[in-house]
């Protein structure tokens, strides 16, 4: 019964995708100005092949992925460290938690030009921008995770004679893990979006830059090809994040 | 015990001039109106709270911090860590205490068997009912092998029937092990059924109002609850407590009116 439900759901999901592609295909047969903005699927496919073979895909992808990885590393380490340190004291949380959530509520996109001014037009500005944006959800979730550990478990472990290290290792860490992971996950997607977004705004290389360039030059088949690559990359990164998350949750 | 609070109006004297001698192997119930400082007293005995004046000694040594080797604690709610299985929880308790050894698994399984929960050793706490968890909490308290067990309303979250069965089991278990128990409760019947001695406390600040012996050998059967001796002690306790409960309610009203 459940397996059958799953099959039905999958069929519908695939059906929607096929229908979208079908509509795209039919629309491009109609002709007119639409063709200019919406190239035929086979043209996009051919362009994807060209980009992959010419090496442009790998050149751009490596810049973007290494920026994302660097930005995310910085955000994760800084976010968890700051979140953990603040959560040690109720006063610090009361002082800084509103500041952090306030800053996170501001659209940092408006500050992107500043990042370019400070860090240059190269990948560094995208790394800094992505790291800054992803830092907030990670830090905020880490604060929430560590300051909401149930007092009962702390008292119980103390009564059982746990040392502070044992209390950290066996009580704080496992108790805080789920919410911290949520923060890391949100931060991950914000990081991808900010790096790509930054690249489309001002950059010399990267997938975002290549996409924006194709749009500026009205090379729509190429534009769609880049978008298709970004979708593939996001799906793959999503699967990777999911795999890491399920693994660490099981432990 | 004096909680200073932020200013004079918040100062609370929770316990005042409490003197209590508990023999080795004795089962003592602390009974009193809510807010009378029963749990505070238990926390002080367990070294979880430091008293503002006076002394507590266990086996002749003063207590000022938790002493897991001598004192095991069972709380009102389940303190099984939800991220570990039942068996891992036992292991952790021994590890915290510094007595994890090669035989820990056998000892844990023995304690679980004693409360009839051995088939749930590899379950996670969230897969168990409240009653089952509290049963396992008791088993864990017994497993660590401390001589003194402090139980802070361990059955308060359970329904009446589970409570009775667990109470009976506890009585049987303790008759076998000869541990010293201090048990905090609200329930008169529970106190009479379980205790060798019931210490009745006054409304805040808590003092010892009376100390009543229950001369009935452990393990006790449920039939004990039907005897006249049981009913007489229960009535006596009710008489002692009634005034204190009234006083507590009056004090609460007063505090409310003062606020309004």
CSV table of N, CA and C in Angstrom, one decimal, chain A residues 4 16 47 77 107 131 220 251:
chain,number,residue,atom,x,y,z
A,4,UNK,N,2.9,1.4,-3.1
A,4,UNK,CA,2.1,1.8,-4.2
A,4,UNK,C,1.9,3.4,-4.2
A,16,UNK,N,4.8,15.8,-14.1
A,16,UNK,CA,4.8,17.3,-14.1
A,16,UNK,C,6.1,17.8,-14.8
A,47,UNK,N,24.1,23.4,-26.8
A,47,UNK,CA,24.9,24.4,-26.2
A,47,UNK,C,25.6,23.8,-24.9
A,77,UNK,N,32.5,27.4,10.6
A,77,UNK,CA,33.4,27.5,11.7
A,77,UNK,C,33.1,28.7,12.6
A,107,UNK,N,18.6,42.9,4.2
A,107,UNK,CA,19.0,42.2,3.0
A,107,UNK,C,20.4,42.6,2.7
A,131,UNK,N,30.1,34.0,2.9
A,131,UNK,CA,30.4,33.6,4.3
A,131,UNK,C,29.7,34.5,5.3
A,220,UNK,N,20.7,33.4,-25.8
A,220,UNK,CA,19.7,32.7,-24.9
A,220,UNK,C,19.9,31.2,-24.8
A,251,UNK,N,24.4,9.2,14.1
A,251,UNK,CA,25.5,8.9,15.1
A,251,UNK,C,25.2,9.5,16.4
